[in-house]
mmCIF file of C-alpha atoms in Angstrom:
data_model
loop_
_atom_site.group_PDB
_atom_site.id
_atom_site.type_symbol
_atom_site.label_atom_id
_atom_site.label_comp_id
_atom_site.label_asym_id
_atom_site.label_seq_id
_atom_site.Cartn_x
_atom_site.Cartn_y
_atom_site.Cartn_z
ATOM 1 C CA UNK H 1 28.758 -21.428 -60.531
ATOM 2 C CA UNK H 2 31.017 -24.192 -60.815
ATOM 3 C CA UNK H 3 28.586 -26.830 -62.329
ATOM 4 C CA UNK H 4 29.915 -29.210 -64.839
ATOM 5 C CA UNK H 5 33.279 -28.124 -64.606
ATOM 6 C CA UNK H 6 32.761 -25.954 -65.079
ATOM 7 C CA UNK H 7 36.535 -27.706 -63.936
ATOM 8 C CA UNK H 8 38.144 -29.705 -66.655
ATOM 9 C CA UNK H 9 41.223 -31.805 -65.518
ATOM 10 C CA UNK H 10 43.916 -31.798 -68.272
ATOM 11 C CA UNK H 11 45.749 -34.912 -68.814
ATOM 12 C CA UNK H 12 49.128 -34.809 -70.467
ATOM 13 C CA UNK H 13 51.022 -38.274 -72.124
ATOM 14 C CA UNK H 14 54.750 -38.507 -72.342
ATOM 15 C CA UNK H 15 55.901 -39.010 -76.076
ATOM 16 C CA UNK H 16 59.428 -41.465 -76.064
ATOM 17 C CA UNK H 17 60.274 -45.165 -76.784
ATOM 18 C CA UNK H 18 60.143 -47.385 -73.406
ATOM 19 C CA UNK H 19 61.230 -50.543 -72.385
ATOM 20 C CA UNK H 20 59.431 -52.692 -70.138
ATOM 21 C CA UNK H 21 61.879 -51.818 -67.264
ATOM 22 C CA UNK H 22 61.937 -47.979 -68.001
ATOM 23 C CA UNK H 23 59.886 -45.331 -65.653
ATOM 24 C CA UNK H 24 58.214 -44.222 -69.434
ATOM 25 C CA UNK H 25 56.759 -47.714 -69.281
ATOM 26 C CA UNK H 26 55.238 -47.517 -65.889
ATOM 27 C CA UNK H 27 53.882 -44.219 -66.551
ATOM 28 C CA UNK H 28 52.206 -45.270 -69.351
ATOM 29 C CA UNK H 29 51.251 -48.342 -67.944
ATOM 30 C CA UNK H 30 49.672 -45.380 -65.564
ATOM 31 C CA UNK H 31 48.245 -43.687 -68.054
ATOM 32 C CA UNK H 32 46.375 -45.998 -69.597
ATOM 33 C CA UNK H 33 44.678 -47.991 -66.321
ATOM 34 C CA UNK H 34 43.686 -43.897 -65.489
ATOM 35 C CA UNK H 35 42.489 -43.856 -68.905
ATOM 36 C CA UNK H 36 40.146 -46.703 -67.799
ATOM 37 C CA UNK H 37 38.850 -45.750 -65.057
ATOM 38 C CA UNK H 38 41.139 -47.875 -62.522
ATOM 39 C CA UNK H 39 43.477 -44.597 -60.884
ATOM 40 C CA UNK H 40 44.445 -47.627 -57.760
ATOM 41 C CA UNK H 41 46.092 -49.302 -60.549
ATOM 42 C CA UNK H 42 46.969 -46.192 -62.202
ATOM 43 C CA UNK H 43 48.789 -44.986 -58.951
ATOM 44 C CA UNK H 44 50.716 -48.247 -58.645
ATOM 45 C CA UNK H 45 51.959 -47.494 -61.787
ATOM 46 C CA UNK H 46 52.641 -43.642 -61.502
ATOM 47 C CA UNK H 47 54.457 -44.617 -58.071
ATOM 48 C CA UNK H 48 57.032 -46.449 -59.770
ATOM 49 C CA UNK H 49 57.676 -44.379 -62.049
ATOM 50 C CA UNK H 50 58.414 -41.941 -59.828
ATOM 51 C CA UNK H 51 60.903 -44.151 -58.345
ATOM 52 C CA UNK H 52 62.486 -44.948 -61.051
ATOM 53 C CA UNK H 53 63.083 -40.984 -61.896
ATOM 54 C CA UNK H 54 62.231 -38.633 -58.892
ATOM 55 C CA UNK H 55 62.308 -35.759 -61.089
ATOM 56 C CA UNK H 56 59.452 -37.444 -63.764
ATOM 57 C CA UNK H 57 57.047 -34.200 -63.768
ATOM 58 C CA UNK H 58 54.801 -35.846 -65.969
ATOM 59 C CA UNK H 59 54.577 -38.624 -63.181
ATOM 60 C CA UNK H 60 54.209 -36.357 -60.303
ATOM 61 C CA UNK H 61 50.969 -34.728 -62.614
ATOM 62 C CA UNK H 62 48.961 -37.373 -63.625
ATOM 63 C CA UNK H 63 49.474 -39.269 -60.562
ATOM 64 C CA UNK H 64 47.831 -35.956 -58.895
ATOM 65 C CA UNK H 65 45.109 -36.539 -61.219
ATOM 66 C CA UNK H 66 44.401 -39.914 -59.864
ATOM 67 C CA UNK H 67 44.487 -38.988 -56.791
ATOM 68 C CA UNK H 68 41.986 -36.085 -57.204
ATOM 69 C CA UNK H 69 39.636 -38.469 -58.412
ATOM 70 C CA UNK H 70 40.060 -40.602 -56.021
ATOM 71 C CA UNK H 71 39.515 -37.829 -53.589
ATOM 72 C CA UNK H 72 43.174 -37.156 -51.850
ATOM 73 C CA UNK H 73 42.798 -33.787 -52.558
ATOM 74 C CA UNK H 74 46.199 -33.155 -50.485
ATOM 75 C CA UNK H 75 47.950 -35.452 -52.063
ATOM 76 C CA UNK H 76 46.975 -34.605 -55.521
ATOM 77 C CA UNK H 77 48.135 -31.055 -54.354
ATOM 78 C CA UNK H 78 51.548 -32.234 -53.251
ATOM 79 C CA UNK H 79 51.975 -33.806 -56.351
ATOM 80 C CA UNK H 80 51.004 -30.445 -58.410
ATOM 81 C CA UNK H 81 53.120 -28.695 -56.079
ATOM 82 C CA UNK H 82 55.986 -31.040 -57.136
ATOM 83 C CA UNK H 83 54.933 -30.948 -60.750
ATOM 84 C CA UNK H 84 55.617 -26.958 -61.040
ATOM 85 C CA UNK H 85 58.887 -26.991 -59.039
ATOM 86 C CA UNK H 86 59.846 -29.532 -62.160
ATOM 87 C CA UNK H 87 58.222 -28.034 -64.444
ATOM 88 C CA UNK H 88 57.578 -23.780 -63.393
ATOM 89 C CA UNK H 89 56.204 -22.944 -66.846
ATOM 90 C CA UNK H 90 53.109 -26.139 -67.011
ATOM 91 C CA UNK H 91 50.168 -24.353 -67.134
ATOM 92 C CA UNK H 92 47.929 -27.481 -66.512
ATOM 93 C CA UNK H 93 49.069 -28.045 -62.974
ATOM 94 C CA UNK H 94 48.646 -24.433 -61.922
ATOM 95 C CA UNK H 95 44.914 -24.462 -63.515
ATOM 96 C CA UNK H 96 44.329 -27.963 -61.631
ATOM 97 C CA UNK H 97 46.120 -26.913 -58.455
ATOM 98 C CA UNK H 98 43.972 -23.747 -58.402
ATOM 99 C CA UNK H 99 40.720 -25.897 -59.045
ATOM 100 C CA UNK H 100 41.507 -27.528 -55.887
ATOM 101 C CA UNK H 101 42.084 -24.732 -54.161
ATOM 102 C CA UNK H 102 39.188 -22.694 -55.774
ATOM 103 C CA UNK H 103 37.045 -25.735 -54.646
ATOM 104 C CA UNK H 104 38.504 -25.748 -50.630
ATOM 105 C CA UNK H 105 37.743 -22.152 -50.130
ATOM 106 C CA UNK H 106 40.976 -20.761 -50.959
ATOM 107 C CA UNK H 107 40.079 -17.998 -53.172
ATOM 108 C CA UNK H 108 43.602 -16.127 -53.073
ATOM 109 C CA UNK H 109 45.613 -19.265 -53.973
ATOM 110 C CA UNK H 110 43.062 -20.648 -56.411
ATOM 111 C CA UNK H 111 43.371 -16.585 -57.944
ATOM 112 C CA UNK H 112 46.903 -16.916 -58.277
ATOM 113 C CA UNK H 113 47.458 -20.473 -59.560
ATOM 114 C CA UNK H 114 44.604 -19.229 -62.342
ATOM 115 C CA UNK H 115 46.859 -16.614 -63.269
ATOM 116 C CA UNK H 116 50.024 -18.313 -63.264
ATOM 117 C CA UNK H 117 48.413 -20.683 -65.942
ATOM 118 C CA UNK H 118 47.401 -17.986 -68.038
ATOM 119 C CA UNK H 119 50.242 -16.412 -67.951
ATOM 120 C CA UNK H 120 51.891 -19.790 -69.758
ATOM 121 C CA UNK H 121 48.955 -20.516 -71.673
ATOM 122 C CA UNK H 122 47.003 -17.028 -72.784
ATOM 123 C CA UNK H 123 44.485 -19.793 -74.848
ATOM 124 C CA UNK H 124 43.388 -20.841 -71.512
ATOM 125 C CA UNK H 125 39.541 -20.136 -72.223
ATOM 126 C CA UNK H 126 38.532 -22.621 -68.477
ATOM 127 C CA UNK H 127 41.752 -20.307 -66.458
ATOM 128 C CA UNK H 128 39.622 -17.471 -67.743
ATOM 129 C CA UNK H 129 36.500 -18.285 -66.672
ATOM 130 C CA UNK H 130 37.333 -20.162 -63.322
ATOM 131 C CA UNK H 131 39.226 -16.371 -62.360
ATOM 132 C CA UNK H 132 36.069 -14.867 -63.433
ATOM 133 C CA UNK H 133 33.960 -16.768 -61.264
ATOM 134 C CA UNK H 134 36.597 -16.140 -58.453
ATOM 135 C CA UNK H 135 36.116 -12.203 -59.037
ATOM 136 C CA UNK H 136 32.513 -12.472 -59.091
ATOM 137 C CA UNK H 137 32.489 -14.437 -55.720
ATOM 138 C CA UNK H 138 34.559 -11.147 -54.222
ATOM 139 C CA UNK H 139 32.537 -8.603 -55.800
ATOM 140 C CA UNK H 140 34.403 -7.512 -58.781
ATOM 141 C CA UNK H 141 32.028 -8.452 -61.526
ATOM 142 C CA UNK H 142 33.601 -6.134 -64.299
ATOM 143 C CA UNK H 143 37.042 -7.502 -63.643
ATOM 144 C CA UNK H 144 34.788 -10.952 -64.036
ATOM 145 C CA UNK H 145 32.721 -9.986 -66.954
ATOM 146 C CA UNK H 146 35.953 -9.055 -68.990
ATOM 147 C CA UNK H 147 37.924 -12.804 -67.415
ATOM 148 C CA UNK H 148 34.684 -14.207 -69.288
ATOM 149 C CA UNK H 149 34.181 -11.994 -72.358
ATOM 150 C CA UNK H 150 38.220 -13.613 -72.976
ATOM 151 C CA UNK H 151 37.102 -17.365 -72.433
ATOM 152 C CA UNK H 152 34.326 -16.811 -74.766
ATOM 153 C CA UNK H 153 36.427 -15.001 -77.392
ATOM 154 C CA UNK H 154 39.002 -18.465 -77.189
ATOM 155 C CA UNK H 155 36.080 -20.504 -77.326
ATOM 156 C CA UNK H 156 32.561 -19.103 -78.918
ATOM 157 C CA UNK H 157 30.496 -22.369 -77.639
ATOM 158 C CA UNK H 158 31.822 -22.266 -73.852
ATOM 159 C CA UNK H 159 27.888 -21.977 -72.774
ATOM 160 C CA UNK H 160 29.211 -22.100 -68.939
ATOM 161 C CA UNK H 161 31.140 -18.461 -69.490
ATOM 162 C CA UNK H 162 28.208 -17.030 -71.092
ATOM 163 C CA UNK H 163 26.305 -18.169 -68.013
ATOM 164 C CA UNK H 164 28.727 -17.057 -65.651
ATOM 165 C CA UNK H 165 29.518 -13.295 -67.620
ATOM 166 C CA UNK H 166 25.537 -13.443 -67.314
ATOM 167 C CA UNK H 167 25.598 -13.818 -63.588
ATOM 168 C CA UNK H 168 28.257 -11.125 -63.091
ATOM 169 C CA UNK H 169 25.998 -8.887 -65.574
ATOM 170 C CA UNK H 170 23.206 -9.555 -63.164
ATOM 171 C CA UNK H 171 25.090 -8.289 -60.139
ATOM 172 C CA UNK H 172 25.491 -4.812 -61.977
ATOM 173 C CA UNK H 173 22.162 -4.994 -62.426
ATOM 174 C CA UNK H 174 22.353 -5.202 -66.157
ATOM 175 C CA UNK H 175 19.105 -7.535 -66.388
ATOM 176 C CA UNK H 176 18.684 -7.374 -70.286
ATOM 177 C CA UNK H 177 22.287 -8.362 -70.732
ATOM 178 C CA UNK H 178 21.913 -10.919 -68.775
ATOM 179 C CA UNK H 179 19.334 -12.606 -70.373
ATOM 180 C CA UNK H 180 21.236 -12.080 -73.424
ATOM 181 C CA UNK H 181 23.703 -14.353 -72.170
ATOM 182 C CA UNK H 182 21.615 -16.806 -70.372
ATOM 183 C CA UNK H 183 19.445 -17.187 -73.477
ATOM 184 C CA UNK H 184 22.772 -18.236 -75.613
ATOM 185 C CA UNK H 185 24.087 -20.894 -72.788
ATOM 186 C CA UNK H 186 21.000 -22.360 -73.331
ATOM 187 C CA UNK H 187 21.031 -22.317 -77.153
ATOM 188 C CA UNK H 188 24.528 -24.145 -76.398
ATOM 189 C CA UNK H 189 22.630 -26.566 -73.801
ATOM 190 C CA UNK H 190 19.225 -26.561 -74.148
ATOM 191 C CA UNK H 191 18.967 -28.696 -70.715
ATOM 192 C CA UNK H 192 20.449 -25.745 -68.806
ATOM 193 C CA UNK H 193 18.396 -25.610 -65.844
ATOM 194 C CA UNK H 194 19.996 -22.616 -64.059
ATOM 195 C CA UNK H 195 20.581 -20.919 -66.512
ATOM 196 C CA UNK H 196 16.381 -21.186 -67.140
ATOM 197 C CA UNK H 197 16.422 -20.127 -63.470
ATOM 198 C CA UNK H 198 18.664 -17.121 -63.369
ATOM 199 C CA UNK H 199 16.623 -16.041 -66.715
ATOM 200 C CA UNK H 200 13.715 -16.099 -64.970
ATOM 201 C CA UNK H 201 15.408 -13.566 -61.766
ATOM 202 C CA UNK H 202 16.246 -11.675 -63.998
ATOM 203 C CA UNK H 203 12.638 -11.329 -66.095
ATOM 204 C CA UNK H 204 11.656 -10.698 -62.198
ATOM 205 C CA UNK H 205 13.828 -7.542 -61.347
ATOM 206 C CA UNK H 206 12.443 -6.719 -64.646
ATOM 207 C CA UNK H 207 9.074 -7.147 -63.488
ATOM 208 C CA UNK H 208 8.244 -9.478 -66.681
ATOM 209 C CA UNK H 209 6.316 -11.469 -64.538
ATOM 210 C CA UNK H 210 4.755 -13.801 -67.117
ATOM 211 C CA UNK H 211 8.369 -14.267 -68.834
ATOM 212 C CA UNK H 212 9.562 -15.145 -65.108
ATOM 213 C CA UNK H 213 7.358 -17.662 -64.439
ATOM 214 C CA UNK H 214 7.701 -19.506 -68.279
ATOM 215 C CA UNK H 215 11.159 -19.565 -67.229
ATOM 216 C CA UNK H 216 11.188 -20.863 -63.972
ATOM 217 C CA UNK H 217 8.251 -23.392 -65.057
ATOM 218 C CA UNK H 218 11.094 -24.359 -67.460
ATOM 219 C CA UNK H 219 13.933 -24.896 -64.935
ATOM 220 C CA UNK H 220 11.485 -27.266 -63.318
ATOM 221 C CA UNK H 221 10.851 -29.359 -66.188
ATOM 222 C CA UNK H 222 14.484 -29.547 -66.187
ATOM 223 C CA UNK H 223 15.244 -30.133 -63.051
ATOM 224 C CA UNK H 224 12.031 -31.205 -60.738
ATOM 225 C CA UNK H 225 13.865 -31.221 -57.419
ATOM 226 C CA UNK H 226 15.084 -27.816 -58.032
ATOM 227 C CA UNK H 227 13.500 -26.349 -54.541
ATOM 228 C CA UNK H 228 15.294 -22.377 -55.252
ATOM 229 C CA UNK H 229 13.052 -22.601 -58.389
ATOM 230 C CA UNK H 230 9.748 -23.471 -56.475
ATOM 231 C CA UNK H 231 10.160 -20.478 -53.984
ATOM 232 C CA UNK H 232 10.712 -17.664 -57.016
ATOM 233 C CA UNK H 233 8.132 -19.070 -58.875
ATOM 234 C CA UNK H 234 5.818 -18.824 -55.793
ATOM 235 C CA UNK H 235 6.964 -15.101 -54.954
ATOM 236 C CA UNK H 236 5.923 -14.262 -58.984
ATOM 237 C CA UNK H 237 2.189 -15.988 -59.011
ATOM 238 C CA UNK H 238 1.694 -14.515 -55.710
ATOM 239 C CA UNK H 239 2.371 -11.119 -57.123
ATOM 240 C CA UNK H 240 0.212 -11.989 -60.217
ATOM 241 C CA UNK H 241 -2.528 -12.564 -57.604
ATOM 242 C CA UNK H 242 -2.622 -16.517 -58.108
ATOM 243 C CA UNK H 243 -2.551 -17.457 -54.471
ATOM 244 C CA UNK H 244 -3.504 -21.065 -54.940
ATOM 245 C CA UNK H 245 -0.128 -21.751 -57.457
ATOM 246 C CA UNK H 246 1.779 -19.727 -55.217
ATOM 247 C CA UNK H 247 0.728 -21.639 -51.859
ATOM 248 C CA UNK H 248 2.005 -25.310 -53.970
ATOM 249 C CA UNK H 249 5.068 -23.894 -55.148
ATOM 250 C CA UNK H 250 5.840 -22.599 -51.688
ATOM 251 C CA UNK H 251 5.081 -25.766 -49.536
ATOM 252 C CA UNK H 252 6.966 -27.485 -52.502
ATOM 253 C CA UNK H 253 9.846 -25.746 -51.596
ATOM 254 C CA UNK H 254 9.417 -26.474 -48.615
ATOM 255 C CA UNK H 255 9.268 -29.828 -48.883
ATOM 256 C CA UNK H 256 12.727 -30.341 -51.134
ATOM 257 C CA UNK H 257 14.537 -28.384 -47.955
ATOM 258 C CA UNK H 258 14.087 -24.631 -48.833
ATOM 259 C CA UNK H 259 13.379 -22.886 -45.975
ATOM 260 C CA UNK H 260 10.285 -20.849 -47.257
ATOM 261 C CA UNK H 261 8.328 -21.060 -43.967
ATOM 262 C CA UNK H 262 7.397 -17.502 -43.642
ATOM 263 C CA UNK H 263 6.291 -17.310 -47.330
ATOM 264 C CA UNK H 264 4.066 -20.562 -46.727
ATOM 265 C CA UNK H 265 2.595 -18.822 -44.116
ATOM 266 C CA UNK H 266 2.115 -15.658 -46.302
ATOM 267 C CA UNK H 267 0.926 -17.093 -49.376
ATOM 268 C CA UNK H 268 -1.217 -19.993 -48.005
ATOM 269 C CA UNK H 269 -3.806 -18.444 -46.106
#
């Protein structure tokens, strides 16, 4: 998963006395609209100062970041790209690069621009886990279990790389370690709907049945559009022999746009 950011966007400031005719004072000028929410004005600013010195990495970066918000993803990647041939050893432009290209589908790129920033930043705990969640998308969950065992050793409350090493964990079919993890993302965020939900899978390969369904009944508190939740919590009262609970939670599903028409039609006889 990718939720919350999982993706954080680092923002870097340029240390210096500036005059009101210097690029340093239109990139700050930058930096502080972005600051505020306003990345059009922000850009104006960045802009200049990129005129006013072509070769202002710092620039090139957090005018990228604007534009990411402001969703020109390819021109927040030119400006990346244009940030690293500056700068070849900033590890926050090959982390953000490689969250837009992790995001677009590029797996191999994103891969490599997560490596690249670890390489010149080995603290990088969210480089870590974004490559982990990149090896567990192409099937190499211990290569991603041991990219998220290192995010959570650089940072012990990262609840998201427990949650993801739990995933991973799951695919090897390592149920109880799963839960492990899932159960300390949630100590971390107690509002940690999938994480509820995944706990709950797991409880069901397990066949803990009872400890499925708290779980997913959980998740739904959380999150009451949650339609995945509705179907496995269906599945598990059906197999507890509660077809009445099992026939709501299925046209439920249904009804938020999961496509559980052959277990409505099983369950609600």
């Amino acid at each position: 998963t990718m939720k919350k950011l999982f993706f954080c966007l680092l923002i870097l400031v340029s240390v210096g006395a500036y005059t009101q005719t210097t690029a340093e004072h239109f990139f700050m000028q930058g930096y502080a609209y972005a600051k505020l929410g306003s990345n059009d004005r922000a850009l104006t600013n960045f802009n200049k100062a990129i005129e006013l010195n072509p070769n202002y990495a710092l620039a090139y970066y957090n005018r990228g970041i604007s534009k990411e918000i402001l969703k020109d993803y390819n021109g927040a990647i030119a400006d990346y790209d244009k940030t690293i041939e500056l700068d070849p050893s900033g590890a926050s432009a090959y982390y953000n690069r490689g969250v837009l290209k992790h995001t677009s589908g590029d797996k191999d790129g994103a891969t490599v621009d997560y490596t690249k920033a670890i390489e010149f930043n080995p603290d990088f705990a969210e480089a870590y886990n974004n490559r982990g969640l990149l090896k567990t998308q192409t099937g190499d969950y211990n290569g991603a279990i041991a990219d998220h065992a290192k995010a959570i050793k650089l940072d012990p409350s990262y609840g998201d790389a427990y949650y993801n090493r739990g995933i991973a964990t799951a695919f090897l079919k390592d149920y109880n370690g799963a839960i492990v993890d899932y159960h300390r993302a949630i100590e971390l965020d107690p509002n940690f709907a999938k994480a509820y939900y995944n706990k709950g899978f797991a409880k069901t390969q397990m066949k803990d049945y009872n400890g499925a369904i708290a779980d997913y009944t959980k998740a739904i508190e959380l999150d009451p559009d949650f339609a995945l939740v509705y179907r496995n919590r269906a599945i598990v009262k059906y197999l507890l022999g509660d077809s009445d609970g099992a026939c709501k939670d299925a046209q439920k599903a249904e009804e938020l746009g999961n496509d559980a028409s052959v277990l409505v039609n099983l369950v609600c006889r």
